[in-house]
Coordinates of C-alpha atoms in Angstrom, one line a residue:
M1 CA -30.3 -3.3 4.8
A2 CA -27.6 -2.6 2.6
Q3 CA -23.6 -2.9 3.8
G4 CA -22.9 0.7 2.6
P5 CA -20.1 2.1 1.3
V6 CA -16.8 0.2 2.1
N7 CA -14.0 2.7 0.7
A8 CA -16.0 6.2 -0.6
S9 CA -15.6 9.9 -0.7
A10 CA -18.2 11.8 1.4
E11 CA -19.5 13.1 -2.3
Q12 CA -19.8 9.2 -3.1
E13 CA -21.2 8.4 0.1
R14 CA -24.1 10.9 -0.7
E15 CA -24.4 9.7 -3.7
Y16 CA -24.9 6.0 -2.3
D17 CA -27.5 7.2 0.0
D18 CA -29.8 9.1 -2.3
A19 CA -29.5 5.6 -4.3
F20 CA -30.3 4.0 -1.4
Q21 CA -33.3 6.2 0.0
E22 CA -34.5 6.1 -4.1
M23 CA -34.8 2.1 -4.3
L24 CA -36.9 2.1 -1.0
R25 CA -39.4 4.5 -2.8
K26 CA -39.4 1.9 -5.4
P27 CA -38.5 -1.4 -5.0
A28 CA -39.7 -2.7 -8.5
D29 CA -38.1 0.5 -10.4
L30 CA -35.7 -1.6 -12.6
D31 CA -33.8 1.6 -13.7
V32 CA -33.8 2.7 -10.1
L33 CA -32.5 -1.0 -8.8
F34 CA -29.9 -1.2 -11.6
K35 CA -28.5 2.4 -10.8
F36 CA -28.1 1.6 -7.2
A37 CA -26.5 -1.5 -7.9
T38 CA -23.7 0.5 -9.8
I39 CA -23.1 2.7 -7.1
A40 CA -23.0 0.4 -4.7
T41 CA -20.4 -1.9 -7.0
K42 CA -17.9 1.6 -7.2
T43 CA -18.3 2.1 -3.4
G44 CA -17.2 -1.4 -2.5
D45 CA -20.4 -2.5 -1.3
Y46 CA -20.6 -6.0 -3.2
E47 CA -23.3 -7.5 -1.0
G48 CA -25.6 -4.4 -1.5
A49 CA -25.4 -4.4 -5.5
I50 CA -26.1 -8.1 -5.2
S51 CA -29.3 -7.7 -3.4
A52 CA -30.5 -4.8 -5.7
L53 CA -29.8 -7.0 -9.1
E54 CA -31.4 -10.3 -7.6
R55 CA -34.4 -7.9 -6.7
M56 CA -34.3 -6.9 -10.5
L57 CA -34.3 -11.0 -11.4
L58 CA -37.5 -11.3 -9.3
V59 CA -39.3 -8.3 -11.1
N60 CA -37.8 -9.6 -14.8
P61 CA -36.2 -13.2 -14.8
D62 CA -35.3 -12.6 -18.4
L63 CA -31.8 -10.4 -18.0
P64 CA -28.7 -12.3 -19.0
R65 CA -27.0 -8.9 -18.5
V66 CA -27.9 -8.4 -14.9
R67 CA -27.1 -12.5 -14.3
L68 CA -23.8 -11.8 -15.8
E69 CA -23.2 -8.9 -13.1
L70 CA -24.2 -10.8 -10.6
A71 CA -22.1 -13.6 -11.3
V72 CA -19.0 -10.8 -11.6
L73 CA -20.1 -9.8 -8.2
Y74 CA -19.9 -13.3 -7.0
Y75 CA -16.6 -13.7 -8.1
R76 CA -15.0 -11.1 -6.8
L77 CA -16.4 -12.2 -3.3
G78 CA -14.5 -15.7 -3.7
S79 CA -17.8 -17.6 -4.6
Y80 CA -17.5 -19.4 -7.6
E81 CA -19.8 -21.8 -7.2
V82 CA -22.6 -19.7 -7.2
A83 CA -20.8 -17.4 -9.9
R84 CA -20.9 -20.4 -12.1
T85 CA -24.2 -21.3 -11.5
Y86 CA -25.1 -17.6 -13.1
L87 CA -22.9 -17.5 -15.7
E88 CA -24.1 -21.1 -17.1
A89 CA -27.3 -19.6 -17.1
V90 CA -26.2 -16.4 -19.1
V91 CA -24.0 -18.9 -21.8
A92 CA -27.1 -20.9 -22.1
S93 CA -29.8 -18.0 -22.8
P94 CA -30.6 -17.8 -26.4
G95 CA -29.9 -14.3 -28.4
I96 CA -27.4 -13.2 -26.0
P97 CA -25.0 -10.5 -27.4
P98 CA -21.6 -11.9 -28.2
E99 CA -19.9 -9.6 -26.4
V100 CA -22.2 -10.4 -23.3
R101 CA -21.6 -14.0 -24.5
A102 CA -17.8 -13.6 -24.5
R103 CA -17.5 -12.0 -21.3
A104 CA -19.6 -14.9 -19.6
E105 CA -17.4 -17.7 -20.7
Q106 CA -14.0 -15.8 -19.9
Y107 CA -15.3 -15.4 -16.5
L108 CA -16.7 -19.3 -16.4
A109 CA -13.1 -20.1 -17.7
E110 CA -11.8 -18.2 -14.7
V111 CA -14.1 -19.8 -12.2
V112 CA -13.5 -23.4 -13.2
K113 CA -9.8 -22.8 -12.7
R114 CA -10.1 -21.2 -9.4
S115 CA -12.7 -24.1 -8.1
S116 CA -10.1 -26.4 -8.9
P117 CA -7.8 -27.7 -6.0
S118 CA -4.7 -27.4 -8.2
R119 CA -4.6 -24.4 -10.3
F120 CA -1.5 -22.0 -11.8
V121 CA -1.5 -17.9 -12.3
G122 CA 1.0 -16.0 -13.2
E123 CA 2.1 -12.6 -15.6
T124 CA 4.5 -11.9 -18.2
F125 CA 6.0 -8.8 -18.8
A126 CA 8.1 -7.9 -22.0
G127 CA 9.7 -4.4 -23.0
V128 CA 12.1 -2.0 -23.8
R129 CA 14.2 -0.1 -21.6
Y130 CA 16.7 2.9 -21.9
Q131 CA 19.3 3.6 -19.2
S132 CA 21.6 6.8 -19.1
N133 CA 24.0 4.5 -16.8
A134 CA 23.0 0.6 -17.6
N135 CA 26.8 -0.4 -16.7
L136 CA 26.5 1.6 -13.0
G137 CA 29.8 3.1 -13.7
P138 CA 31.2 5.9 -12.0
P139 CA 30.6 9.3 -13.6
T140 CA 34.4 10.3 -13.3
S141 CA 37.5 8.2 -13.8
S142 CA 39.0 9.5 -10.8
V143 CA 38.5 6.5 -8.4
R144 CA 40.6 4.9 -5.9
L145 CA 43.3 1.9 -5.9
F146 CA 45.2 1.0 -2.5
G147 CA 44.4 4.2 -1.1
Q148 CA 46.2 6.6 -4.1
T149 CA 44.1 8.2 -7.0
A150 CA 43.6 6.0 -10.2
N151 CA 42.2 7.0 -13.4
L152 CA 39.8 4.2 -15.0
N153 CA 39.8 3.3 -18.7
Q154 CA 36.9 5.4 -20.5
S155 CA 35.0 1.8 -21.0
A156 CA 34.8 1.4 -17.5
L157 CA 32.5 5.1 -16.7
G158 CA 28.7 5.2 -17.0
T159 CA 27.4 4.4 -20.6
A160 CA 24.0 4.8 -21.7
D161 CA 22.6 1.9 -23.4
W162 CA 19.0 0.5 -24.9
G163 CA 18.1 -3.0 -24.0
V164 CA 14.9 -5.6 -24.0
V165 CA 13.5 -6.7 -20.6
G166 CA 11.5 -9.6 -20.1
S167 CA 9.7 -11.2 -16.8
G168 CA 7.3 -13.0 -15.2
Y169 CA 6.7 -15.3 -12.6
V170 CA 4.2 -18.8 -12.5
R171 CA 2.5 -19.8 -9.4
H172 CA 1.0 -23.1 -8.5
I173 CA -1.6 -23.2 -5.5
Y174 CA -3.1 -26.8 -4.3
D175 CA -5.9 -26.1 -1.9
L176 CA -5.2 -28.3 1.2
G177 CA -9.0 -28.6 2.1
T178 CA -8.4 -28.0 5.5
Q179 CA -10.3 -25.7 7.8
D180 CA -7.8 -22.9 7.9
K181 CA -7.5 -22.8 4.2
G182 CA -4.2 -24.2 4.0
A183 CA -3.0 -24.2 0.3
L184 CA 0.8 -25.6 -0.8
E185 CA 2.3 -22.3 -3.0
T186 CA 5.0 -22.8 -5.1
Q187 CA 6.3 -19.9 -7.4
L188 CA 8.9 -19.8 -10.0
T189 CA 9.9 -16.2 -10.7
G190 CA 12.3 -15.0 -14.0
Y191 CA 13.6 -11.9 -15.1
A192 CA 16.3 -11.4 -18.2
N193 CA 17.6 -8.1 -19.8
R194 CA 19.6 -8.2 -22.9
Q195 CA 21.7 -5.0 -23.7
F196 CA 22.2 -3.9 -27.3
Q197 CA 26.0 -2.7 -26.6
L198 CA 26.9 -3.4 -23.0
S199 CA 26.8 -7.5 -22.9
Q200 CA 28.5 -7.2 -19.4
A201 CA 25.3 -5.4 -18.1
N202 CA 23.1 -8.3 -19.3
V203 CA 21.3 -10.0 -16.1
S204 CA 19.3 -13.2 -15.8
I205 CA 17.6 -14.4 -12.6
L206 CA 15.7 -17.4 -11.7
D207 CA 14.1 -18.0 -8.0
L208 CA 12.0 -20.9 -6.7
T209 CA 9.8 -20.6 -3.5
S210 CA 7.7 -23.3 -2.1
G211 CA 5.8 -23.6 1.1
P212 CA 2.3 -24.1 2.8
R213 CA -0.1 -20.7 3.7
F214 CA -2.6 -21.2 6.2
Q215 CA -4.8 -18.9 8.0
A216 CA -3.7 -18.3 11.8
F217 CA -5.6 -16.8 14.7
Q218 CA -9.3 -17.8 13.4
G219 CA -11.9 -16.2 15.4
I220 CA -9.3 -13.8 16.8
F221 CA -8.5 -11.9 14.0
E222 CA -10.3 -11.8 10.5
D223 CA -7.4 -12.8 8.2
V224 CA -4.0 -13.6 9.4
S225 CA -2.1 -15.8 7.2
I226 CA 1.5 -17.7 7.9
K227 CA 3.6 -19.1 4.8
P228 CA 6.7 -20.8 6.1
L229 CA 8.9 -21.8 2.7
M230 CA 11.9 -22.7 1.3
S231 CA 13.8 -21.1 -1.4
L232 CA 16.5 -21.6 -4.4
G233 CA 17.7 -18.9 -6.8
Y234 CA 20.2 -18.5 -9.3
I235 CA 22.0 -15.4 -11.3
W236 CA 23.7 -14.8 -14.2
V237 CA 25.9 -11.5 -15.2
N238 CA 27.3 -11.1 -18.7
D239 CA 25.5 -14.5 -19.8
V240 CA 28.2 -16.2 -17.0
P241 CA 27.2 -17.8 -14.0
Y242 CA 27.1 -15.1 -11.0
Y243 CA 26.0 -16.9 -7.6
G244 CA 23.2 -19.9 -6.5
S245 CA 21.5 -19.0 -3.1
Y246 CA 19.4 -21.6 -1.0
G247 CA 17.4 -20.6 2.2
S248 CA 14.1 -20.4 4.2
G249 CA 11.8 -17.9 5.9
V250 CA 8.6 -17.2 6.7
E251 CA 5.8 -14.8 5.4
F252 CA 3.0 -12.9 7.5
G253 CA -0.3 -11.3 6.3
A254 CA -2.5 -9.4 8.0
L255 CA -5.8 -7.2 7.6
L256 CA -5.1 -4.5 10.0
S257 CA -8.7 -3.1 9.3
D258 CA -10.9 -2.7 6.5
K259 CA -8.2 -0.3 5.1
L260 CA -5.4 -1.1 6.3
R261 CA -3.2 -4.3 5.2
N262 CA 0.5 -5.4 6.5
T263 CA 2.8 -7.9 4.8
S264 CA 5.9 -8.8 6.5
N265 CA 8.7 -11.6 5.7
A266 CA 12.1 -12.7 7.7
T267 CA 14.7 -15.0 5.3
Y268 CA 17.8 -16.7 5.3
R269 CA 19.7 -17.2 2.5
R270 CA 23.1 -18.9 1.4
L271 CA 24.6 -17.5 -1.1
M272 CA 27.5 -19.1 -3.3
Y273 CA 29.5 -16.8 -6.2
Q274 CA 31.7 -18.3 -8.4
D275 CA 34.7 -17.5 -10.1
S276 CA 34.5 -17.4 -13.9
W277 CA 36.8 -15.8 -16.6
Y278 CA 34.8 -12.8 -16.0
L279 CA 35.1 -12.2 -12.5
P280 CA 38.1 -14.3 -11.2
F281 CA 37.8 -13.4 -7.5
N282 CA 33.9 -13.6 -7.5
S283 CA 34.0 -16.6 -4.6
L284 CA 35.3 -13.8 -2.1
Y285 CA 31.7 -12.8 -1.7
T286 CA 30.0 -16.0 -0.6
G287 CA 28.7 -15.4 2.8
N288 CA 25.2 -15.5 4.7
E289 CA 22.5 -12.8 4.2
Y290 CA 19.8 -12.5 6.7
S291 CA 17.0 -10.2 5.7
A292 CA 13.4 -8.9 7.0
N293 CA 10.9 -6.6 5.5
T294 CA 7.6 -5.0 5.9
T295 CA 4.9 -3.0 3.9
F296 CA 1.9 -1.6 4.4
Q297 CA -1.4 -0.7 1.9
Y298 CA -3.9 1.6 3.2
A299 CA -6.8 2.6 1.2
L300 CA -7.5 6.1 1.7
T301 CA -10.5 6.2 -1.1
D302 CA -11.7 3.9 -3.5
A303 CA -9.4 5.3 -5.9
V304 CA -5.9 6.2 -3.8
M305 CA -3.9 3.5 -2.4
L306 CA -0.9 4.6 0.0
F307 CA 2.2 2.2 1.1
G308 CA 4.8 2.5 2.8
N309 CA 7.7 0.0 3.9
G310 CA 10.8 -0.7 5.6
N311 CA 14.1 -3.1 5.4
I312 CA 17.1 -4.5 7.2
Q313 CA 19.8 -6.8 6.1
R314 CA 22.6 -8.2 6.9
Y315 CA 25.1 -10.0 4.7
M316 CA 28.5 -11.9 6.5
T317 CA 31.1 -13.0 4.4
D318 CA 33.2 -16.2 5.1
N319 CA 36.6 -14.8 4.6
S320 CA 36.4 -11.0 3.4
P321 CA 34.9 -9.3 5.8
Q322 CA 35.4 -5.6 3.4
Y323 CA 32.3 -7.3 1.5
A324 CA 30.0 -7.7 4.6
Y325 CA 27.5 -4.9 5.3
I326 CA 24.0 -3.9 6.7
L327 CA 21.6 -2.4 5.0
L328 CA 18.5 -0.2 6.1
G329 CA 16.0 1.0 3.6
V330 CA 12.7 2.5 3.8
G331 CA 10.0 3.6 1.1
G332 CA 6.6 4.6 0.5
G333 CA 4.4 5.8 -2.3
M334 CA 1.0 5.9 -3.7
Q335 CA -1.3 4.6 -6.7
F336 CA -3.8 6.2 -8.2
R337 CA -6.9 5.2 -10.2
F338 CA -8.5 7.1 -12.7
A339 CA -11.1 6.9 -15.2
D340 CA -9.8 6.3 -18.8
P341 CA -9.6 9.1 -20.3
L342 CA -8.9 8.4 -24.0
F343 CA -11.2 5.7 -25.0
K344 CA -13.6 6.0 -22.4
S345 CA -13.6 2.6 -21.1
Q346 CA -14.5 0.7 -17.8
L347 CA -11.4 -0.1 -17.1
P348 CA -9.5 2.5 -15.1
W349 CA -5.7 3.5 -15.5
S350 CA -3.8 4.1 -12.6
I351 CA -0.3 6.0 -11.6
A352 CA 2.0 4.8 -9.1
L353 CA 5.1 6.9 -7.4
S354 CA 7.4 5.5 -5.5
A355 CA 10.4 6.7 -3.3
N356 CA 12.9 4.4 -1.2
L357 CA 15.9 5.6 0.3
Q358 CA 18.7 3.0 1.7
W359 CA 21.8 3.1 3.7
W360 CA 24.8 0.4 3.4
N361 CA 27.6 0.6 6.0
Y362 CA 30.2 -1.9 5.7
D363 CA 32.2 -3.6 8.0
Q364 CA 36.1 -3.2 6.9
P365 CA 38.0 -1.1 4.6
D366 CA 38.5 -2.8 1.4
P367 CA 42.7 -3.0 1.0
V368 CA 42.5 -3.3 -2.8
V369 CA 40.2 0.4 -2.6
D370 CA 41.5 2.2 0.1
P371 CA 42.8 0.4 3.4
T372 CA 41.9 3.5 5.4
L373 CA 38.7 4.3 4.6
T374 CA 35.4 2.1 5.1
R375 CA 32.9 1.9 2.3
Q376 CA 29.5 3.9 3.2
Q377 CA 26.8 4.5 0.4
N378 CA 23.2 6.0 0.5
D379 CA 21.0 5.2 -2.1
V380 CA 17.8 7.4 -3.8
I381 CA 15.1 5.4 -5.7
L382 CA 12.3 7.3 -7.8
N383 CA 9.9 5.8 -9.8
I384 CA 6.8 6.9 -11.5
T385 CA 4.8 4.1 -13.7
L386 CA 1.6 4.4 -15.8
S387 CA -0.5 1.3 -16.3
V388 CA -3.2 1.6 -19.5
P389 CA -5.3 -1.5 -19.0
F390 CA -5.9 -3.1 -22.8
D391 CA -8.9 -5.4 -21.0
E392 CA -9.3 -7.3 -17.9
R393 CA -5.5 -9.0 -18.3
T394 CA -3.7 -6.8 -20.3
N395 CA -2.1 -3.6 -19.7
L396 CA 0.5 -1.2 -21.3
I397 CA 3.3 -0.2 -18.6
V398 CA 5.3 2.9 -19.3
S399 CA 7.7 3.8 -16.1
G400 CA 10.4 6.3 -15.5
G401 CA 12.8 6.2 -12.7
R402 CA 16.0 7.7 -11.4
F403 CA 18.4 5.7 -9.4
V404 CA 21.7 7.9 -7.1
R405 CA 23.6 6.6 -5.4
S406 CA 26.4 8.6 -3.0
S407 CA 29.1 7.3 -1.5
N408 CA 32.3 8.5 0.4
I409 CA 34.2 6.4 -2.4
P410 CA 34.3 8.0 -6.0
N411 CA 34.5 4.6 -6.9
Y412 CA 31.0 3.4 -6.2
D413 CA 29.0 7.0 -7.0
F414 CA 26.6 6.8 -10.2
T415 CA 23.3 8.3 -11.5
N416 CA 21.2 6.3 -13.7
N417 CA 18.0 7.7 -15.3
S418 CA 15.9 5.0 -16.9
F419 CA 12.6 4.9 -19.3
L420 CA 10.4 1.4 -19.7
M421 CA 8.1 0.4 -21.9
G422 CA 6.0 -2.6 -22.4
V423 CA 3.2 -5.0 -22.1
S424 CA 2.1 -7.1 -19.1
W425 CA -0.1 -9.9 -19.1
R426 CA -1.8 -11.9 -16.4
F427 CA -3.1 -15.6 -16.9

């Protein structure tokens, strides 16, 4: 008997049940079998869809499109060797349409890559961004200096600018071949933006993490993974060195139910700030960072994903307690997938909404700013992102955001509205 819908609405469940009953009445009708397989796939019952498609091949073995759909389903289930068998049969079939052959060859290359003990995956993004306050400057020239009111130069105020943005990551996964599904994961992440006018807002980031991931509590919980890791990082601001870092941590992942997943991590980093012509007293910020965060993802339906997160961070400077702080944050949002409204393709579009709140509390007053007032600030970060797929790997990304920081010291107040558009590509 079929497994049944995994994440489906009441209407989808009724449609699934009707198609299943019809299949029982007409077990050799190819149209009925294919209809049920299509509905089962949409509702997440891959095993049920596979059963129907394999029955179609018993009725008529000469159906390369059905073999392709079977291969895709086995690929989604992680059964790469079975998927490879079906894909090779599709590619070897004479007279198949070019688009079917091309899709089969694409999946076959992906199966070969994922079947290897050593493989690379990753994603890149390139686009343009507008910011109403690219340098994150205060809205007015009136600030605090040595406890007195002072006036900033106009160039230090919040200024709008356009820029180009690039980001991406490359992850290497090496299967250790152990019973706990152990794998060594190494990831290099990069980010860079170049402003058209405000070079002081240029930022470049490189970050490297590496560590083994393995399954834990097998036989007790279905899917729990643990990954201890080491990290290295470097950041440039205004194209000069800003700080380097190293550290360690641990990441936990757990499937709490069929619909609920949690990812949590705790990390330590040593941050070493460097003095430069641009920031001659930057080394005062050198210190240790301790952080932890947790994220929950809940599949409300097949089309709607809810998520919530919380984080805490403690930063302790070596010799400058006025720059030490504790940060608390909470956030959440949703992602909604919907059918392509323009091109009627089989690839769904998605919209993601998110909101995050952060509270910063510093240890001591900064005597250069105001020796009587300890800095406190609150952040409100809102974002909306539309993702439009060109194919299964390439997406158009359009995003809008608003970042509002409120502080008890006017030097640190700012509002930044942003618009981003670009293209991402997975490999």
